[in-house]
Every structure is written in C-alpha cells, then in structure tokens.
mmCIF file of C-alpha atoms in Angstrom:
data_model
loop_
_atom_site.group_PDB
_atom_site.id
_atom_site.type_symbol
_atom_site.label_atom_id
_atom_site.label_comp_id
_atom_site.label_asym_id
_atom_site.label_seq_id
_atom_site.Cartn_x
_atom_site.Cartn_y
_atom_site.Cartn_z
ATOM 1 C CA MET O 10 10.904 4.208 7.118
ATOM 2 C CA PRO O 11 11.934 5.150 10.679
ATOM 3 C CA HIS O 12 14.939 3.404 12.182
ATOM 4 C CA PRO O 13 14.339 1.936 15.656
ATOM 5 C CA HIS O 14 16.419 3.261 18.553
ATOM 6 C CA ARG O 15 15.244 0.831 21.223
ATOM 7 C CA SER O 16 18.717 -0.145 22.401
ATOM 8 C CA ALA O 17 21.861 1.999 22.239
ATOM 9 C CA LEU O 18 24.909 0.163 23.587
ATOM 10 C CA PHE O 19 27.865 2.154 24.916
ATOM 11 C CA LEU O 20 31.258 0.557 24.215
ATOM 12 C CA PRO O 21 34.746 1.844 25.008
ATOM 13 C CA ALA O 22 36.467 2.662 21.732
ATOM 14 C CA SER O 23 39.652 1.306 23.319
ATOM 15 C CA ASN O 24 38.291 -2.284 23.428
ATOM 16 C CA PRO O 25 38.687 -4.030 20.032
ATOM 17 C CA ARG O 26 37.078 -7.275 21.232
ATOM 18 C CA ALA O 27 33.946 -5.417 22.368
ATOM 19 C CA ILE O 28 33.808 -3.557 19.055
ATOM 20 C CA ALA O 29 34.040 -6.788 17.080
ATOM 21 C CA LYS O 30 31.352 -8.412 19.216
ATOM 22 C CA ALA O 31 29.036 -5.424 18.750
ATOM 23 C CA ARG O 32 28.726 -6.308 15.067
ATOM 24 C CA THR O 33 26.955 -9.515 16.117
ATOM 25 C CA LEU O 34 24.614 -8.043 18.722
ATOM 26 C CA PRO O 35 20.919 -7.181 18.184
ATOM 27 C CA CYS O 36 21.224 -3.584 19.387
ATOM 28 C CA ASP O 37 19.820 -0.796 17.217
ATOM 29 C CA VAL O 38 22.641 1.664 17.944
ATOM 30 C CA VAL O 39 26.317 1.279 18.845
ATOM 31 C CA ILE O 40 27.887 4.209 20.705
ATOM 32 C CA LEU O 41 31.686 4.090 20.687
ATOM 33 C CA ASP O 42 32.854 6.064 23.690
ATOM 34 C CA LEU O 43 35.910 8.307 23.693
ATOM 35 C CA GLU O 44 34.949 9.993 26.955
ATOM 36 C CA ASP O 45 34.216 8.329 30.321
ATOM 37 C CA ALA O 46 35.208 4.783 29.330
ATOM 38 C CA VAL O 47 38.665 5.766 28.061
ATOM 39 C CA ALA O 48 41.653 6.649 30.254
ATOM 40 C CA PRO O 49 43.464 9.942 29.499
ATOM 41 C CA ASP O 50 46.582 8.204 28.205
ATOM 42 C CA ALA O 51 44.493 6.135 25.759
ATOM 43 C CA LYS O 52 42.493 8.977 24.193
ATOM 44 C CA THR O 53 44.545 9.355 21.017
ATOM 45 C CA GLN O 54 44.761 5.623 20.346
ATOM 46 C CA SER O 55 41.034 5.187 21.031
ATOM 47 C CA ARG O 56 40.141 7.979 18.604
ATOM 48 C CA ALA O 57 42.095 6.226 15.860
ATOM 49 C CA ALA O 58 40.445 2.901 16.739
ATOM 50 C CA ALA O 59 36.977 4.486 16.588
ATOM 51 C CA LEU O 60 37.662 5.960 13.162
ATOM 52 C CA GLU O 61 38.912 2.599 11.903
ATOM 53 C CA ALA O 62 35.835 0.845 13.302
ATOM 54 C CA ALA O 63 33.571 3.430 11.665
ATOM 55 C CA ALA O 64 35.205 2.792 8.315
ATOM 56 C CA GLN O 65 34.442 -0.925 8.657
ATOM 57 C CA GLY O 66 30.808 -0.267 9.544
ATOM 58 C CA PHE O 67 28.330 -1.991 11.846
ATOM 59 C CA GLY O 68 25.815 -3.426 9.424
ATOM 60 C CA GLU O 69 22.252 -2.234 10.005
ATOM 61 C CA ARG O 70 23.147 -0.814 13.399
ATOM 62 C CA ARG O 71 23.486 2.954 13.589
ATOM 63 C CA LEU O 72 26.915 4.134 14.726
ATOM 64 C CA VAL O 73 27.400 7.079 17.067
ATOM 65 C CA ILE O 74 30.738 8.174 18.510
ATOM 66 C CA ARG O 75 30.776 10.055 21.799
ATOM 67 C CA ALA O 76 33.477 12.710 21.745
ATOM 68 C CA ASN O 77 35.096 14.215 24.792
ATOM 69 C CA ALA O 78 33.661 17.443 26.171
ATOM 70 C CA LEU O 79 34.931 20.580 24.469
ATOM 71 C CA ASP O 80 36.408 21.942 27.703
ATOM 72 C CA THR O 81 38.860 19.002 27.840
ATOM 73 C CA PRO O 82 42.176 18.706 25.960
ATOM 74 C CA TRP O 83 40.633 16.154 23.576
ATOM 75 C CA GLY O 84 37.166 17.447 22.678
ATOM 76 C CA GLU O 85 38.024 19.777 19.815
ATOM 77 C CA VAL O 86 40.468 17.271 18.326
ATOM 78 C CA ASP O 87 37.776 14.570 18.491
ATOM 79 C CA CYS O 88 35.205 16.691 16.672
ATOM 80 C CA ALA O 89 37.676 17.788 14.010
ATOM 81 C CA ALA O 90 38.736 14.174 13.424
ATOM 82 C CA LEU O 91 35.105 13.051 13.085
ATOM 83 C CA ARG O 92 34.268 15.748 10.548
ATOM 84 C CA ASP O 93 34.552 13.445 7.531
ATOM 85 C CA SER O 94 33.937 10.111 9.234
ATOM 86 C CA PRO O 95 31.146 7.751 8.084
ATOM 87 C CA VAL O 96 29.260 7.871 11.390
ATOM 88 C CA ASP O 97 25.536 8.400 11.838
ATOM 89 C CA ALA O 98 26.058 11.007 14.561
ATOM 90 C CA VAL O 99 28.546 12.508 16.994
ATOM 91 C CA LEU O 100 27.444 12.563 20.622
ATOM 92 C CA LEU O 101 28.586 15.606 22.591
ATOM 93 C CA PRO O 102 28.673 15.163 26.375
ATOM 94 C CA LYS O 103 27.691 17.688 29.046
ATOM 95 C CA VAL O 104 25.875 20.070 26.719
ATOM 96 C CA ASP O 105 24.912 23.065 28.861
ATOM 97 C CA GLY O 106 23.280 25.019 26.036
ATOM 98 C CA PRO O 107 23.499 25.975 22.376
ATOM 99 C CA ALA O 108 26.936 27.614 22.627
ATOM 100 C CA ALA O 109 28.786 24.315 23.099
ATOM 101 C CA ALA O 110 26.719 22.703 20.376
ATOM 102 C CA ARG O 111 27.572 25.554 17.989
ATOM 103 C CA ARG O 112 31.281 25.051 18.687
ATOM 104 C CA ALA O 113 30.922 21.366 17.944
ATOM 105 C CA ARG O 114 29.024 22.060 14.727
ATOM 106 C CA ALA O 115 31.735 24.456 13.570
ATOM 107 C CA LEU O 116 34.361 21.767 14.146
ATOM 108 C CA LEU O 117 32.270 19.081 12.475
ATOM 109 C CA GLY O 118 31.454 21.313 9.518
ATOM 110 C CA GLU O 119 28.091 22.152 8.014
ATOM 111 C CA GLU O 120 28.028 18.891 6.076
ATOM 112 C CA GLY O 121 29.595 16.806 8.824
ATOM 113 C CA PRO O 122 27.767 14.182 10.889
ATOM 114 C CA PRO O 123 24.567 15.087 12.743
ATOM 115 C CA LEU O 124 24.899 15.992 16.392
ATOM 116 C CA TRP O 125 23.444 14.284 19.436
ATOM 117 C CA ALA O 126 23.553 15.984 22.842
ATOM 118 C CA MET O 127 23.959 14.477 26.308
ATOM 119 C CA ILE O 128 21.727 16.327 28.764
ATOM 120 C CA GLU O 129 23.456 15.567 32.047
ATOM 121 C CA THR O 130 23.762 18.867 33.906
ATOM 122 C CA CYS O 131 21.240 21.143 35.566
ATOM 123 C CA CYS O 132 22.211 23.933 33.174
ATOM 124 C CA GLY O 133 21.627 21.581 30.272
ATOM 125 C CA VAL O 134 18.085 20.882 31.441
ATOM 126 C CA LEU O 135 17.373 24.593 31.886
ATOM 127 C CA ALA O 136 18.711 25.311 28.382
ATOM 128 C CA LEU O 137 16.712 22.602 26.590
ATOM 129 C CA ALA O 138 14.360 24.998 24.841
ATOM 130 C CA ASP O 139 17.169 27.231 23.550
ATOM 131 C CA LEU O 140 19.254 24.256 22.454
ATOM 132 C CA CYS O 141 16.465 22.491 20.593
ATOM 133 C CA ALA O 142 15.199 25.689 18.990
ATOM 134 C CA ASP O 143 18.570 25.839 17.210
ATOM 135 C CA THR O 144 18.107 22.329 15.792
ATOM 136 C CA PRO O 145 18.269 23.177 12.040
ATOM 137 C CA ALA O 146 21.504 25.174 12.283
ATOM 138 C CA LEU O 147 23.099 22.659 14.634
ATOM 139 C CA ARG O 148 21.856 19.639 12.681
ATOM 140 C CA LEU O 149 20.829 18.330 16.067
ATOM 141 C CA GLU O 150 19.236 14.905 15.753
ATOM 142 C CA GLY O 151 19.004 13.428 19.233
ATOM 143 C CA LEU O 152 19.096 13.871 22.999
ATOM 144 C CA ILE O 153 20.344 11.394 25.591
ATOM 145 C CA ALA O 154 19.529 11.664 29.280
ATOM 146 C CA GLY O 155 22.702 11.503 31.356
ATOM 147 C CA THR O 156 20.966 10.293 34.491
ATOM 148 C CA ASN O 157 24.101 9.378 36.450
ATOM 149 C CA ASP O 158 25.659 12.825 36.122
ATOM 150 C CA LEU O 159 22.333 14.551 36.748
ATOM 151 C CA ALA O 160 21.813 12.573 39.954
ATOM 152 C CA LYS O 161 25.332 13.451 41.076
ATOM 153 C CA GLU O 162 24.953 17.165 40.341
ATOM 154 C CA MET O 163 21.555 17.292 42.032
ATOM 155 C CA ARG O 164 22.985 15.429 45.068
ATOM 156 C CA LEU O 165 20.242 12.834 44.927
ATOM 157 C CA PRO O 166 20.239 9.782 47.190
ATOM 158 C CA ALA O 167 20.163 6.412 45.506
ATOM 159 C CA ASP O 168 16.631 5.690 44.308
ATOM 160 C CA PRO O 169 15.801 2.819 41.944
ATOM 161 C CA ALA O 170 12.461 4.520 41.211
ATOM 162 C CA ARG O 171 14.246 7.674 39.931
ATOM 163 C CA ALA O 172 11.427 9.766 41.395
ATOM 164 C CA ALA O 173 13.355 13.059 41.571
ATOM 165 C CA LEU O 174 14.521 12.680 37.970
ATOM 166 C CA MET O 175 11.040 12.204 36.520
ATOM 167 C CA PRO O 176 10.287 15.916 35.917
ATOM 168 C CA LEU O 177 13.637 16.354 34.140
ATOM 169 C CA LEU O 178 13.157 13.289 31.974
ATOM 170 C CA VAL O 179 9.722 14.504 30.936
ATOM 171 C CA GLN O 180 11.221 17.863 29.945
ATOM 172 C CA MET O 181 13.694 16.077 27.672
ATOM 173 C CA VAL O 182 10.934 14.113 25.962
ATOM 174 C CA VAL O 183 8.800 17.233 25.503
ATOM 175 C CA ALA O 184 11.743 19.146 23.999
ATOM 176 C CA ALA O 185 12.587 16.257 21.677
ATOM 177 C CA ARG O 186 9.030 15.862 20.448
ATOM 178 C CA ALA O 187 8.633 19.602 19.920
ATOM 179 C CA TYR O 188 11.575 19.619 17.504
ATOM 180 C CA GLY O 189 11.386 16.141 15.982
ATOM 181 C CA LEU O 190 14.402 14.675 17.776
ATOM 182 C CA ILE O 191 15.316 11.171 18.896
ATOM 183 C CA VAL O 192 15.409 10.924 22.701
ATOM 184 C CA LEU O 193 16.964 8.084 24.710
ATOM 185 C CA ASP O 194 16.712 7.286 28.402
ATOM 186 C CA GLY O 195 19.799 7.038 30.608
ATOM 187 C CA VAL O 196 21.675 3.880 31.527
ATOM 188 C CA CYS O 197 20.782 1.386 34.236
ATOM 189 C CA ASN O 198 23.826 0.637 36.403
ATOM 190 C CA ALA O 199 22.387 -2.544 37.963
ATOM 191 C CA LEU O 200 23.935 -5.220 35.749
ATOM 192 C CA ASP O 201 22.691 -8.158 37.821
ATOM 193 C CA ASP O 202 19.205 -6.863 38.618
ATOM 194 C CA GLY O 203 16.897 -7.766 35.778
ATOM 195 C CA ASP O 204 13.833 -6.523 37.633
ATOM 196 C CA ARG O 205 15.313 -3.058 38.034
ATOM 197 C CA LEU O 206 16.316 -2.905 34.379
ATOM 198 C CA GLY O 207 12.841 -4.027 33.354
ATOM 199 C CA ALA O 208 11.248 -1.398 35.586
ATOM 200 C CA GLU O 209 13.454 1.366 34.155
ATOM 201 C CA CYS O 210 12.696 0.287 30.594
ATOM 202 C CA ALA O 211 8.954 0.213 31.283
ATOM 203 C CA GLN O 212 9.198 3.607 32.957
ATOM 204 C CA GLY O 213 11.128 5.075 30.035
ATOM 205 C CA ARG O 214 8.599 3.718 27.545
ATOM 206 C CA MET O 215 5.727 5.230 29.537
ATOM 207 C CA LEU O 216 7.502 8.601 29.558
ATOM 208 C CA GLY O 217 7.775 8.528 25.767
ATOM 209 C CA PHE O 218 11.469 7.758 25.196
ATOM 210 C CA ASP O 219 12.429 6.077 21.929
ATOM 211 C CA GLY O 220 14.791 3.694 23.682
ATOM 212 C CA LYS O 221 17.426 3.295 26.347
ATOM 213 C CA THR O 222 21.185 3.614 26.515
ATOM 214 C CA LEU O 223 22.880 0.458 27.785
ATOM 215 C CA ILE O 224 26.215 -0.555 29.260
ATOM 216 C CA HIS O 225 26.162 -4.347 28.797
ATOM 217 C CA PRO O 226 25.011 -6.700 26.020
ATOM 218 C CA SER O 227 22.746 -8.536 28.489
ATOM 219 C CA GLN O 228 20.585 -5.399 28.640
ATOM 220 C CA ILE O 229 19.799 -5.367 24.907
ATOM 221 C CA ALA O 230 16.964 -7.899 24.811
ATOM 222 C CA PRO O 231 14.944 -6.305 27.655
ATOM 223 C CA ALA O 232 15.293 -2.878 26.048
ATOM 224 C CA ASN O 233 14.283 -4.158 22.615
ATOM 225 C CA THR O 234 11.208 -5.801 24.106
ATOM 226 C CA ALA O 235 10.184 -2.822 26.232
ATOM 227 C CA PHE O 236 10.617 -0.157 23.549
ATOM 228 C CA GLY O 237 9.431 -2.242 20.614
ATOM 229 C CA PRO O 238 5.764 -2.579 19.689
ATOM 230 C CA SER O 239 4.021 -5.392 21.542
ATOM 231 C CA PRO O 240 1.825 -7.964 19.748
ATOM 232 C CA ASP O 241 -1.271 -6.219 21.125
ATOM 233 C CA GLU O 242 -0.059 -2.857 19.815
ATOM 234 C CA ILE O 243 0.658 -4.327 16.396
ATOM 235 C CA ALA O 244 -2.801 -5.906 16.285
ATOM 236 C CA TRP O 245 -4.389 -2.576 17.243
ATOM 237 C CA ALA O 246 -2.382 -0.722 14.605
ATOM 238 C CA ARG O 247 -3.364 -3.185 11.881
ATOM 239 C CA ALA O 248 -7.015 -2.883 12.862
ATOM 240 C CA VAL O 249 -6.863 0.927 12.742
ATOM 241 C CA VAL O 250 -5.164 0.955 9.333
ATOM 242 C CA ALA O 251 -7.660 -1.560 7.956
ATOM 243 C CA ALA O 252 -10.623 0.386 9.314
ATOM 244 C CA PHE O 253 -9.565 3.644 7.689
ATOM 245 C CA ALA O 254 -8.763 1.808 4.455
ATOM 246 C CA ASP O 255 -12.426 0.770 4.209
ATOM 247 C CA PRO O 256 -14.012 2.913 1.443
ATOM 248 C CA ALA O 257 -16.991 3.492 3.741
ATOM 249 C CA ASN O 258 -14.693 5.461 6.074
ATOM 250 C CA ALA O 259 -12.770 7.361 3.417
ATOM 251 C CA VAL O 260 -14.279 10.754 4.241
ATOM 252 C CA LEU O 261 -14.561 10.264 7.999
ATOM 253 C CA GLY O 262 -12.246 11.925 10.480
ATOM 254 C CA ALA O 263 -13.230 9.633 13.333
ATOM 255 C CA ILE O 264 -14.716 6.155 13.478
ATOM 256 C CA ARG O 265 -15.878 3.681 16.079
ATOM 257 C CA LEU O 266 -13.563 0.674 16.455
ATOM 258 C CA ASP O 267 -13.934 -2.034 19.087
ATOM 259 C CA GLY O 268 -15.947 0.245 21.314
ATOM 260 C CA GLN O 269 -13.523 3.175 21.100
ATOM 261 C CA MET O 270 -13.449 6.409 19.130
ATOM 262 C CA VAL O 271 -10.478 6.397 16.750
ATOM 263 C CA GLU O 272 -9.370 9.521 14.892
ATOM 264 C CA ARG O 273 -6.967 10.073 12.020
ATOM 265 C CA LEU O 274 -4.259 11.044 14.507
ATOM 266 C CA HIS O 275 -4.494 7.429 15.691
ATOM 267 C CA LEU O 276 -4.071 6.326 12.085
ATOM 268 C CA ALA O 277 -0.805 8.246 11.893
ATOM 269 C CA GLN O 278 0.329 6.613 15.145
ATOM 270 C CA ALA O 279 -0.645 3.193 13.832
ATOM 271 C CA GLU O 280 1.216 3.657 10.564
ATOM 272 C CA ARG O 281 4.387 4.752 12.372
ATOM 273 C CA LEU O 282 4.165 1.809 14.777
ATOM 274 C CA LEU O 283 3.783 -0.665 11.902
ATOM 275 C CA ALA O 284 6.752 0.883 10.109
ATOM 276 C CA LEU O 285 8.867 0.358 13.222
ATOM 277 C CA ALA O 286 7.557 -3.171 13.644
#
C-alpha cells in the first residue's frame, strides 16, 4: 500500500519542543533539518538531537533528516552519522548532479537509508536526467523542489504565481515519474496568507506533485486536503473499480462509464487512488 506524502513538515532539529509536537500533528512526513534552520555553532548538538529523535520514532509519520551539503564542514559527518539510523530517508541539499549523490551514498553505505535530493540550483535542474538515471545505485527515492533557492539563483522577482518556475517544476515531476520517485513541491513562505498557500497547493497538485513541503503546522491541513483524493475522485475510483469487476467486462480493455470511455489504465489509477484514500 502506498504511503501518502501530502504534507512534509520541516522542523529544526535543534528545537525539542517542535520535535515533540510533531508527533501529534497530522503531517505525513517529518523532515528534521540540520541545514538552513540550524546555526553553525549548534550543528553538532542538533545532529545528536536528530539521532535521538529518530530512535524514539514518529508513529505512522515518515521521518526524513536533511543533512548539510557535502561542501560544508558538517555534510560528510552528518551522512556518516545517519548511516545506521532508523530514518526513512536522508535528504541531501543542493544536489547539482549524480556525483554529490554518489558521495552521499558512499557515506551512508549500500544498506543505509534511502536518499532524497533537493533540486534547488540551476545545475541541479539541468542534471535531473543523469541523477535520476542513477536511481538504483544511489537508492534515490525522492526529489524536493527547492523553490526559494532556485528563485534566488535565477534572480527572479517576487511572484506569487511562480510563473517562471513552472517549466522547472514540470521537469522535476517528469523526472520523478520516469524513475518511480516521490516528488514534493517547494515551501510557501506566506505564513499568514491562506489564499496563497491554497493556490500553491492547487497548482502543485495540478502539476502532478505528490505533496508539498511545509514550514508551519498551520499549513498541514490545506496541504492534506489539496493533495489527498477528493470525495468526487474517490466516488469516480470506486465506480471504475466496480465497473471492471463486473464479469461482463472481464475481457474488455475499455468500457463506457457515465458517458466517458474508461480504459484499464484508468483502473490502475483508480486502484492507486483508493489505496491512498
């Protein structure tokens, strides 16, 4: 059964109260951050706190720990420390191509946690095909769009519609689908603008993302709603499954349902949607 990834909440690994609260929140994924959210003088302590939190677990929520980039003083130490940790994945920031991911995999070990990659540089976007093609060796499991860093590197003006980022986001989804990876949309910085968050979630869903990365608990419910199957979608999926289960349709590749042509590819979609629901 597939695990939902509708909502992935970033938390600083240096904040024990936030970590404790995360175990009560309805997010699908918790991402403990050792990178941007942690000051340089707190890196070592935060790494130890993240490992302790991982050992305690987060219930049904998946746990991902974001390491520091490998070109920093902490990145290699982070990956080596996470090698035997009970995490669902290690998130590597600023992945410019397969070389950095291979270094991380070597540090994590062949049997270590799966790898997720932040795509947040122009080079990273250009290297998507090469990176994802190496998925089996890297044990690459997911991609996350680093929209803030991409906008900065591209020198984009502020744009709530994210128009200039659309082609890049589509490339990430295409690469993820080609190689069977999870793919999550970037964060929304507007904490007090529910309309903007809703628009970004709807946009991400339309682009094909599995979910959205978040920076505040108040963003979880909108993301879960936007990226989860709607009642209408569930009703459609049940109707499709029931129609193909009819013995009269057993040998048919396509059938007519409520005025539309439905094929067995739609059956596969319906079954996956019901499993998520």
